[in-house]
mmCIF file of C-alpha atoms in Angstrom:
data_model
loop_
_atom_site.group_PDB
_atom_site.id
_atom_site.type_symbol
_atom_site.label_atom_id
_atom_site.label_comp_id
_atom_site.label_asym_id
_atom_site.label_seq_id
_atom_site.Cartn_x
_atom_site.Cartn_y
_atom_site.Cartn_z
ATOM 1 C CA MET A 12 -26.740 -2.697 28.469
ATOM 2 C CA GLU A 13 -26.289 -1.759 31.984
ATOM 3 C CA THR A 14 -22.933 -0.892 33.173
ATOM 4 C CA ILE A 15 -22.758 -3.777 35.710
ATOM 5 C CA GLN A 16 -23.684 -6.273 32.975
ATOM 6 C CA ILE A 17 -20.807 -4.874 30.690
ATOM 7 C CA VAL A 18 -18.227 -5.145 33.611
ATOM 8 C CA LEU A 19 -19.587 -8.565 34.565
ATOM 9 C CA LEU A 20 -19.420 -9.970 31.031
ATOM 10 C CA ALA A 21 -15.928 -8.203 30.427
ATOM 11 C CA LEU A 22 -14.612 -9.935 33.559
ATOM 12 C CA VAL A 23 -15.927 -13.141 32.532
ATOM 13 C CA GLN A 24 -14.556 -13.207 28.970
ATOM 14 C CA GLY A 25 -11.146 -11.726 30.141
ATOM 15 C CA ILE A 26 -10.581 -14.256 32.712
ATOM 16 C CA THR A 27 -12.121 -17.409 31.127
ATOM 17 C CA GLU A 28 -10.772 -16.913 27.657
ATOM 18 C CA PHE A 29 -7.425 -18.159 28.880
ATOM 19 C CA LEU A 30 -8.013 -20.216 31.891
ATOM 20 C CA PRO A 31 -8.820 -23.782 30.917
ATOM 21 C CA ILE A 32 -12.599 -23.246 32.108
ATOM 22 C CA SER A 33 -14.573 -22.275 28.831
ATOM 23 C CA SER A 34 -15.231 -18.844 27.905
ATOM 24 C CA SER A 35 -18.067 -19.559 25.481
ATOM 25 C CA GLY A 36 -19.852 -21.559 28.047
ATOM 26 C CA HIS A 37 -19.511 -18.978 30.810
ATOM 27 C CA LEU A 38 -20.673 -16.047 28.456
ATOM 28 C CA ILE A 39 -23.963 -18.050 27.839
ATOM 29 C CA LEU A 40 -24.257 -19.086 31.332
ATOM 30 C CA THR A 41 -23.732 -15.679 32.898
ATOM 31 C CA PRO A 42 -26.827 -13.964 31.474
ATOM 32 C CA LEU A 43 -28.842 -16.962 32.417
ATOM 33 C CA LEU A 44 -27.457 -17.033 36.047
ATOM 34 C CA PHE A 45 -28.210 -13.123 36.487
ATOM 35 C CA GLY A 46 -31.253 -12.927 34.504
ATOM 36 C CA TYR A 47 -30.013 -10.869 31.776
ATOM 37 C CA GLU A 48 -30.860 -11.185 28.049
ATOM 38 C CA LEU A 49 -28.359 -13.043 26.207
ATOM 39 C CA GLN A 50 -25.910 -10.323 24.943
ATOM 40 C CA SER A 51 -25.614 -9.112 21.177
ATOM 41 C CA LEU A 52 -23.184 -10.776 18.685
ATOM 42 C CA ALA A 53 -21.753 -7.321 18.498
ATOM 43 C CA PHE A 54 -20.936 -7.295 22.118
ATOM 44 C CA ASP A 55 -19.248 -10.867 21.769
ATOM 45 C CA VAL A 56 -17.215 -9.494 19.178
ATOM 46 C CA ALA A 57 -16.074 -6.546 21.169
ATOM 47 C CA LEU A 58 -15.185 -8.819 24.130
ATOM 48 C CA HIS A 59 -13.028 -11.019 21.968
ATOM 49 C CA LEU A 60 -11.271 -8.038 20.183
ATOM 50 C CA GLY A 61 -10.348 -7.182 23.643
ATOM 51 C CA THR A 62 -8.773 -10.382 24.600
ATOM 52 C CA LEU A 63 -7.229 -10.540 21.279
ATOM 53 C CA ALA A 64 -5.276 -7.422 21.869
ATOM 54 C CA ALA A 65 -4.451 -8.533 25.436
ATOM 55 C CA VAL A 66 -2.588 -11.836 24.038
ATOM 56 C CA MET A 67 -0.826 -9.811 21.236
ATOM 57 C CA LEU A 68 0.420 -7.090 23.518
ATOM 58 C CA TYR A 69 1.609 -9.859 26.190
ATOM 59 C CA PHE A 70 3.458 -11.907 23.400
ATOM 60 C CA ARG A 71 4.450 -8.973 21.248
ATOM 61 C CA ARG A 72 8.314 -9.827 21.108
ATOM 62 C CA GLU A 73 7.634 -13.491 20.514
ATOM 63 C CA ILE A 74 5.185 -12.569 17.534
ATOM 64 C CA ALA A 75 7.780 -10.385 16.075
ATOM 65 C CA THR A 76 10.660 -12.758 16.300
ATOM 66 C CA MET A 77 8.233 -15.738 14.915
ATOM 67 C CA THR A 78 6.969 -13.330 11.879
ATOM 68 C CA ILE A 79 10.454 -12.369 10.907
ATOM 69 C CA ALA A 80 11.712 -16.032 11.431
ATOM 70 C CA VAL A 81 9.004 -17.462 9.145
ATOM 71 C CA LEU A 82 9.610 -14.819 6.316
ATOM 72 C CA GLN A 83 13.266 -15.618 6.565
ATOM 73 C CA SER A 84 12.534 -19.382 6.105
ATOM 74 C CA LEU A 85 10.501 -18.691 3.268
ATOM 75 C CA ARG A 86 13.476 -16.801 1.684
ATOM 76 C CA THR A 87 16.209 -19.356 2.496
ATOM 77 C CA ARG A 88 13.880 -22.517 2.365
ATOM 78 C CA ARG A 89 15.347 -23.522 5.963
ATOM 79 C CA PHE A 90 12.727 -24.484 8.594
ATOM 80 C CA ASP A 91 14.819 -25.515 11.164
ATOM 81 C CA ALA A 92 15.190 -22.277 13.339
ATOM 82 C CA PRO A 93 13.296 -22.574 16.486
ATOM 83 C CA ASP A 94 11.423 -19.444 16.159
ATOM 84 C CA ALA A 95 10.573 -20.372 12.352
ATOM 85 C CA ARG A 96 9.575 -23.828 13.422
ATOM 86 C CA LEU A 97 7.291 -22.363 16.093
ATOM 87 C CA GLY A 98 5.629 -20.108 14.017
ATOM 88 C CA TRP A 99 5.018 -22.751 11.275
ATOM 89 C CA MET A 100 3.541 -25.210 13.741
ATOM 90 C CA ILE A 101 1.015 -22.488 14.949
ATOM 91 C CA ILE A 102 -0.167 -22.092 11.437
ATOM 92 C CA LEU A 103 -0.276 -25.599 10.948
ATOM 93 C CA ALA A 104 -2.412 -26.269 13.865
ATOM 94 C CA THR A 105 -4.699 -23.516 13.049
ATOM 95 C CA LEU A 106 -5.766 -25.328 9.897
ATOM 96 C CA PRO A 107 -8.244 -27.969 11.477
ATOM 97 C CA VAL A 108 -10.138 -24.866 12.864
ATOM 98 C CA ILE A 109 -10.482 -23.705 9.243
ATOM 99 C CA LEU A 110 -11.566 -27.069 7.951
ATOM 100 C CA LEU A 111 -13.996 -28.049 10.945
ATOM 101 C CA GLY A 112 -14.938 -24.775 12.611
ATOM 102 C CA LEU A 113 -17.606 -23.776 10.046
ATOM 103 C CA PRO A 114 -19.368 -27.065 10.212
ATOM 104 C CA LEU A 115 -19.038 -27.135 14.045
ATOM 105 C CA LYS A 116 -20.206 -23.562 14.195
ATOM 106 C CA SER A 117 -23.817 -24.670 13.285
ATOM 107 C CA VAL A 118 -23.947 -26.854 16.577
ATOM 108 C CA LEU A 119 -23.312 -23.584 18.569
ATOM 109 C CA GLU A 120 -26.145 -21.699 16.681
ATOM 110 C CA VAL A 121 -28.559 -24.623 17.437
ATOM 111 C CA LEU A 122 -27.358 -24.647 21.110
ATOM 112 C CA ARG A 123 -27.758 -20.774 21.662
ATOM 113 C CA ASP A 124 -31.716 -21.153 21.118
ATOM 114 C CA ASP A 125 -32.120 -23.688 23.952
ATOM 115 C CA PRO A 126 -31.232 -22.728 27.190
ATOM 116 C CA THR A 127 -31.803 -25.940 28.954
ATOM 117 C CA LEU A 128 -29.936 -27.912 26.079
ATOM 118 C CA VAL A 129 -26.881 -25.621 26.251
ATOM 119 C CA ALA A 130 -26.741 -25.839 30.140
ATOM 120 C CA LEU A 131 -26.792 -29.502 29.768
ATOM 121 C CA VAL A 132 -23.982 -29.432 27.263
ATOM 122 C CA VAL A 133 -21.788 -27.088 29.073
ATOM 123 C CA ALA A 134 -22.234 -29.307 32.444
ATOM 124 C CA ALA A 135 -21.171 -32.468 30.363
ATOM 125 C CA THR A 136 -18.318 -30.799 28.643
ATOM 126 C CA SER A 137 -17.120 -28.917 31.795
ATOM 127 C CA ILE A 138 -17.148 -32.246 33.589
ATOM 128 C CA GLY A 139 -15.749 -34.359 30.902
ATOM 129 C CA PHE A 140 -12.961 -32.421 29.573
ATOM 130 C CA GLY A 141 -12.055 -31.245 33.166
ATOM 131 C CA LEU A 142 -11.349 -34.791 33.959
ATOM 132 C CA LEU A 143 -9.430 -35.193 30.869
ATOM 133 C CA LEU A 144 -7.423 -32.206 31.594
ATOM 134 C CA TRP A 145 -6.801 -33.849 35.099
ATOM 135 C CA TRP A 146 -5.568 -37.066 33.457
ATOM 136 C CA ALA A 147 -3.461 -35.117 31.102
ATOM 137 C CA ASP A 148 -1.823 -33.173 33.790
ATOM 138 C CA ILE A 149 -0.908 -36.249 36.038
ATOM 139 C CA SER A 150 0.219 -38.627 33.374
ATOM 140 C CA GLY A 151 2.205 -36.211 31.045
ATOM 141 C CA LYS A 152 5.815 -36.257 31.034
ATOM 142 C CA ARG A 153 6.238 -32.384 31.216
ATOM 143 C CA ALA A 154 9.607 -32.609 29.827
ATOM 144 C CA ARG A 155 9.380 -30.596 26.570
ATOM 145 C CA ASP A 156 8.928 -26.896 25.797
ATOM 146 C CA GLU A 157 6.753 -25.332 22.778
ATOM 147 C CA TYR A 158 9.653 -24.996 20.465
ATOM 148 C CA SER A 159 9.804 -29.069 20.208
ATOM 149 C CA VAL A 160 6.216 -29.324 18.856
ATOM 150 C CA GLY A 161 6.355 -31.230 15.375
ATOM 151 C CA TRP A 162 3.741 -31.185 12.679
ATOM 152 C CA ARG A 163 2.077 -34.333 13.930
ATOM 153 C CA ALA A 164 1.653 -32.673 17.353
ATOM 154 C CA ALA A 165 0.554 -29.501 16.150
ATOM 155 C CA LEU A 166 -2.153 -30.985 14.011
ATOM 156 C CA PHE A 167 -3.303 -33.111 17.109
ATOM 157 C CA VAL A 168 -3.380 -29.919 19.191
ATOM 158 C CA GLY A 169 -5.500 -28.167 16.263
ATOM 159 C CA VAL A 170 -8.119 -30.929 15.797
ATOM 160 C CA MET A 171 -8.685 -30.668 19.593
ATOM 161 C CA GLN A 172 -9.087 -26.914 19.377
ATOM 162 C CA ALA A 173 -11.701 -27.204 16.919
ATOM 163 C CA ILE A 174 -14.014 -29.281 19.309
ATOM 164 C CA ALA A 175 -13.785 -26.222 21.573
ATOM 165 C CA ILE A 176 -16.570 -24.585 19.606
ATOM 166 C CA ILE A 177 -18.796 -26.807 21.627
ATOM 167 C CA PRO A 178 -19.780 -24.642 24.701
ATOM 168 C CA GLY A 179 -18.085 -25.703 27.957
ATOM 169 C CA THR A 180 -15.079 -27.469 26.223
ATOM 170 C CA SER A 181 -12.901 -24.554 26.680
ATOM 171 C CA ARG A 182 -10.388 -23.633 23.770
ATOM 172 C CA SER A 183 -7.522 -22.889 25.992
ATOM 173 C CA GLY A 184 -8.281 -26.125 28.273
ATOM 174 C CA ILE A 185 -8.408 -28.576 25.601
ATOM 175 C CA THR A 186 -5.304 -27.151 23.777
ATOM 176 C CA ILE A 187 -3.462 -27.347 26.994
ATOM 177 C CA THR A 188 -4.818 -30.940 27.526
ATOM 178 C CA ALA A 189 -3.509 -31.926 24.157
ATOM 179 C CA ALA A 190 -0.011 -30.148 24.663
ATOM 180 C CA LEU A 191 0.363 -31.926 27.980
ATOM 181 C CA MET A 192 -0.597 -35.257 26.819
ATOM 182 C CA LEU A 193 2.269 -34.757 24.276
ATOM 183 C CA GLY A 194 4.857 -34.049 27.109
ATOM 184 C CA LEU A 195 5.019 -30.419 27.155
ATOM 185 C CA THR A 196 5.436 -28.616 30.587
ATOM 186 C CA ARG A 197 2.420 -26.833 32.067
ATOM 187 C CA LYS A 198 3.870 -23.404 31.208
ATOM 188 C CA ALA A 199 4.925 -24.510 27.516
ATOM 189 C CA ALA A 200 1.657 -26.116 26.955
ATOM 190 C CA SER A 201 -0.162 -22.698 28.065
ATOM 191 C CA ARG A 202 2.362 -20.612 26.013
ATOM 192 C CA PHE A 203 1.542 -22.650 22.964
ATOM 193 C CA SER A 204 -2.030 -22.454 23.573
ATOM 194 C CA PHE A 205 -1.978 -18.678 23.977
ATOM 195 C CA LEU A 206 -0.042 -18.287 20.911
ATOM 196 C CA LEU A 207 -2.412 -20.413 19.241
ATOM 197 C CA ALA A 208 -5.382 -18.297 20.253
ATOM 198 C CA ILE A 209 -4.131 -15.283 18.048
ATOM 199 C CA PRO A 210 -5.234 -16.673 14.759
ATOM 200 C CA THR A 211 -7.864 -18.453 16.259
ATOM 201 C CA ILE A 212 -9.634 -15.289 17.664
ATOM 202 C CA ILE A 213 -8.811 -13.430 14.666
ATOM 203 C CA MET A 214 -10.727 -15.818 12.478
ATOM 204 C CA ALA A 215 -13.392 -16.181 14.756
ATOM 205 C CA GLY A 216 -13.848 -12.539 15.315
ATOM 206 C CA GLY A 217 -13.864 -12.058 11.416
ATOM 207 C CA LEU A 218 -16.538 -14.503 10.863
ATOM 208 C CA GLU A 219 -18.808 -13.047 13.868
ATOM 209 C CA THR A 220 -18.186 -9.355 12.261
ATOM 210 C CA LEU A 221 -19.283 -10.689 8.747
ATOM 211 C CA ASP A 222 -22.534 -12.080 10.561
ATOM 212 C CA LEU A 223 -23.040 -8.790 12.422
ATOM 213 C CA VAL A 224 -22.688 -6.855 9.228
ATOM 214 C CA GLN A 225 -25.023 -9.019 7.309
ATOM 215 C CA ALA A 226 -27.492 -8.736 10.184
ATOM 216 C CA GLY A 227 -27.747 -5.179 10.080
ATOM 217 C CA GLU A 228 -28.477 -4.788 13.689
ATOM 218 C CA PRO A 229 -28.103 -1.073 15.616
ATOM 219 C CA VAL A 230 -24.728 -1.053 17.556
ATOM 220 C CA ASP A 231 -24.510 0.552 21.024
ATOM 221 C CA TRP A 232 -20.666 1.693 20.410
ATOM 222 C CA MET A 233 -20.105 2.865 24.002
ATOM 223 C CA SER A 234 -20.970 -0.473 25.479
ATOM 224 C CA LEU A 235 -18.845 -2.327 22.845
ATOM 225 C CA LEU A 236 -15.856 0.233 23.783
ATOM 226 C CA LEU A 237 -16.355 -0.310 27.469
ATOM 227 C CA GLY A 238 -16.434 -4.208 26.912
ATOM 228 C CA ALA A 239 -13.505 -4.134 24.800
ATOM 229 C CA VAL A 240 -11.261 -2.359 27.194
ATOM 230 C CA LEU A 241 -12.186 -4.039 30.425
ATOM 231 C CA SER A 242 -11.879 -7.369 28.793
ATOM 232 C CA PHE A 243 -8.492 -6.507 27.419
ATOM 233 C CA VAL A 244 -7.289 -5.602 31.117
ATOM 234 C CA PHE A 245 -8.857 -8.595 32.543
ATOM 235 C CA ALA A 246 -7.317 -10.878 29.926
ATOM 236 C CA TYR A 247 -3.800 -9.318 30.179
ATOM 237 C CA LEU A 248 -3.579 -10.029 33.871
ATOM 238 C CA THR A 249 -4.993 -13.305 33.752
ATOM 239 C CA ILE A 250 -2.450 -14.370 31.014
ATOM 240 C CA HIS A 251 0.340 -12.838 33.378
ATOM 241 C CA TYR A 252 -0.525 -14.510 36.546
ATOM 242 C CA PHE A 253 -1.595 -17.827 34.852
ATOM 243 C CA LEU A 254 1.825 -18.301 33.504
ATOM 244 C CA LYS A 255 3.524 -17.110 36.567
ATOM 245 C CA PHE A 256 1.984 -19.672 38.754
ATOM 246 C CA ILE A 257 1.010 -22.313 36.714
ATOM 247 C CA GLU A 258 3.917 -24.789 37.420
ATOM 248 C CA ARG A 259 3.424 -24.302 41.144
ATOM 249 C CA ILE A 260 -0.366 -24.762 41.582
ATOM 250 C CA SER A 261 -0.976 -27.486 38.687
ATOM 251 C CA MET A 262 -4.176 -27.888 36.780
ATOM 252 C CA LEU A 263 -5.984 -29.263 39.655
ATOM 253 C CA PRO A 264 -7.938 -26.173 40.781
ATOM 254 C CA PHE A 265 -9.421 -25.692 37.376
ATOM 255 C CA VAL A 266 -10.223 -29.403 37.116
ATOM 256 C CA ILE A 267 -12.175 -29.179 40.650
ATOM 257 C CA TYR A 268 -13.676 -25.817 39.501
ATOM 258 C CA ARG A 269 -15.224 -27.428 36.458
ATOM 259 C CA ILE A 270 -16.390 -30.500 38.018
ATOM 260 C CA LEU A 271 -18.285 -28.307 40.555
ATOM 261 C CA LEU A 272 -19.783 -26.141 37.934
ATOM 262 C CA GLY A 273 -20.849 -28.938 35.926
ATOM 263 C CA ALA A 274 -22.663 -30.413 39.090
ATOM 264 C CA VAL A 275 -24.238 -27.039 40.052
ATOM 265 C CA ILE A 276 -25.705 -26.755 36.576
ATOM 266 C CA LEU A 277 -26.982 -30.358 36.465
ATOM 267 C CA MET A 278 -28.645 -29.614 39.744
ATOM 268 C CA LEU A 279 -30.222 -26.239 38.687
ATOM 269 C CA VAL A 280 -31.515 -27.792 35.407
ATOM 270 C CA TRP A 281 -32.869 -30.835 36.777
#
């Protein structure tokens, strides 16, 4: 891979993984727009590992606190501590991905083989789920934090997350949308979404790594390392500044971007 291609894809992954604008859709569209061949599965895995490292580093204190609280709750059989409750809700919200992720994964594999079809899907989901995000943002009560999420709300967010395997949907976008619909503040919805990304990316990365090992394709380790490091840097900065400004800027800029992106794709395809 050319260095400029590695930097471009790492930038796209690092920014779009946690913004509500779809990383999978952008990773598919970027090589199409710039005339590159679709990047290898190994490179996709490296990019996701970079963003996983970024979110785990950023929320390292929360992760440590929740882990200890969850283990203590198993010992004491009391699950009412806020950190333990949040940890269990994240685990619960991950279950729908396990149940629905593999069946929906076949949809993504079919789409990757048809550039026109995938472009149309990305356009439709960008616009459709963008409008849903806008509605959730303006209609949600925005009065709760992430520690108030109960089991029904966690399952709802988890089911919505499973849909995000369809390109253009945006994992962070659909989970933030669901959390806003449940009355969480923008920052709380985003934090819950980012914490939920950790087990989800681990599972997705594990499946992709398994596919990679089974394929037995040659690997360009230097390209993978550079892509992972760059996606880590871009993702960490994205998380930091997104959480810092989201209560002030609202979701409207991302909604507008999604609608414009979908419209441009439709014009190019047709």
